[in-house]
Tab-separated table of C-alpha atoms in Angstrom:
chain	number	residue	atom	x	y	z
A	571	MET	CA	-0.306	23.237	7.112
A	572	ARG	CA	-0.301	22.751	10.929
A	573	ILE	CA	-0.882	18.962	11.566
A	574	ILE	CA	-2.593	17.782	15.102
A	575	SER	CA	-2.621	14.909	15.823
A	576	ARG	CA	0.048	12.371	13.793
A	577	THR	CA	-0.221	10.163	16.288
A	578	THR	CA	-3.335	9.121	15.023
A	579	LEU	CA	-2.034	8.214	11.948
A	580	LYS	CA	1.023	6.481	13.440
A	581	LYS	CA	-1.302	4.211	15.880
A	582	PHE	CA	-3.159	3.021	12.999
A	583	TRP	CA	-0.489	2.200	10.457
A	584	GLN	CA	1.385	0.046	13.454
A	585	LYS	CA	-1.772	-2.188	13.827
A	586	GLN	CA	-0.898	-5.663	11.934
A	587	ARG	CA	-3.614	-5.406	9.801
A	588	TYR	CA	-2.608	-2.351	8.208
A	589	THR	CA	0.973	-1.468	8.100
A	590	ASP	CA	0.418	-1.758	4.487
A	591	SER	CA	-0.824	1.898	4.643
A	592	GLU	CA	2.130	3.515	6.530
A	593	GLN	CA	3.471	4.769	3.601
A	594	SER	CA	0.744	6.073	1.823
A	595	LEU	CA	-0.327	7.234	5.389
A	596	LYS	CA	3.153	9.161	5.406
A	597	ALA	CA	3.181	10.166	2.387
A	598	TRP	CA	0.110	12.216	2.591
A	599	TYR	CA	0.937	13.668	6.095
A	600	ASP	CA	4.289	15.241	4.366
A	601	GLU	CA	2.474	16.416	1.699
A	602	ALA	CA	0.179	17.892	3.863
A	603	LYS	CA	2.424	19.639	6.168
A	604	HIS	CA	3.896	21.337	3.163
A	605	ALA	CA	1.188	22.430	1.885
A	606	THR	CA	-0.816	26.214	1.980
A	607	TRP	CA	-4.978	25.220	1.910
A	608	LYS	CA	-6.300	28.349	1.725
A	609	THR	CA	-9.385	27.221	0.164
A	610	PRO	CA	-11.023	23.412	-0.835
A	611	GLN	CA	-10.196	23.737	-3.909
A	612	ASP	CA	-6.252	24.306	-3.191
A	613	ILE	CA	-6.881	20.588	-2.223
A	614	LYS	CA	-9.266	19.576	-4.759
A	615	ASN	CA	-6.014	20.473	-7.154
A	616	LYS	CA	-4.348	17.953	-5.276
A	617	TYR	CA	-6.890	15.185	-4.488
A	618	ARG	CA	-8.989	14.973	-6.763
A	619	ASN	CA	-11.084	12.248	-5.320
A	620	ALA	CA	-11.073	14.356	-1.882
A	621	SER	CA	-14.498	14.483	-0.717
A	622	PHE	CA	-15.674	17.781	1.330
A	623	LEU	CA	-18.038	17.374	3.603
A	624	ASN	CA	-20.265	19.347	6.124
A	625	ASN	CA	-18.597	21.197	9.060
A	626	ASN	CA	-14.939	21.579	7.155
A	627	ARG	CA	-14.792	17.756	7.060
A	628	ILE	CA	-12.634	16.246	3.964
A	629	VAL	CA	-12.447	12.555	3.311
A	630	PHE	CA	-9.250	11.256	1.745
A	631	ASN	CA	-8.189	8.220	0.352
A	632	ILE	CA	-5.766	5.988	1.115
A	633	HIS	CA	-3.559	3.408	-0.004
A	634	GLY	CA	-5.464	2.980	-3.789
A	635	ASN	CA	-9.081	3.596	-1.682
A	636	SER	CA	-8.227	0.959	0.977
A	637	TYR	CA	-7.888	3.299	3.716
A	638	ARG	CA	-10.032	6.535	4.669
A	639	LEU	CA	-8.503	9.062	6.486
A	640	VAL	CA	-11.140	12.077	7.859
A	641	VAL	CA	-9.958	15.762	8.534
A	642	ALA	CA	-10.926	18.902	9.763
A	643	ILE	CA	-9.115	21.790	8.132
A	644	LYS	CA	-9.394	25.535	10.217
A	645	TYR	CA	-8.013	27.205	6.638
A	646	ASP	CA	-8.140	30.555	8.251
A	647	PHE	CA	-5.724	29.461	10.681
A	648	GLY	CA	-3.925	26.738	8.728
A	649	ILE	CA	-4.552	24.045	10.852
A	650	CYS	CA	-5.662	20.479	10.012
A	651	TYR	CA	-7.213	18.011	12.735
A	652	ILE	CA	-6.882	14.553	12.034
A	653	ARG	CA	-10.301	13.045	13.350
A	654	PHE	CA	-10.300	9.320	11.857
A	655	VAL	CA	-8.281	6.629	9.677
A	656	GLY	CA	-9.451	3.430	9.111
A	657	THR	CA	-11.208	1.212	6.424
A	658	HIS	CA	-14.117	1.790	4.330
A	659	LYS	CA	-16.231	-0.484	6.956
A	660	GLN	CA	-15.097	1.209	9.718
A	661	TYR	CA	-15.906	4.454	7.964
A	662	ASP	CA	-18.899	3.597	7.518
A	663	LYS	CA	-19.716	3.069	10.904
A	664	ILE	CA	-18.737	6.932	11.764
A	665	ASN	CA	-20.449	10.573	10.905
A	666	ALA	CA	-17.851	11.724	9.221
A	667	GLU	CA	-19.290	15.246	9.388
A	668	LEU	CA	-19.633	15.327	13.245
A	669	ILE	CA	-16.324	13.123	14.535
């Protein structure tokens, strides 16, 4: 997959309060970069706890479910757009289907 906006991940893990997320986010990024997701089932096979929302949004639990990562997938183009990364509290304040 081609990952758009890795900078979003980097900015998040560089914040002093969230440095514990760095290794988990880097691991997710590396796995996603080498993946060839063609359907939601391809993702579900690897990430059983991933949540699938409308508008091709997927929510991943990161670092033992301490953080949430929302991406938008364009399966036909092999592109994954990072839309949000944050804590559960921050996630609760967004509309993940529209972000």
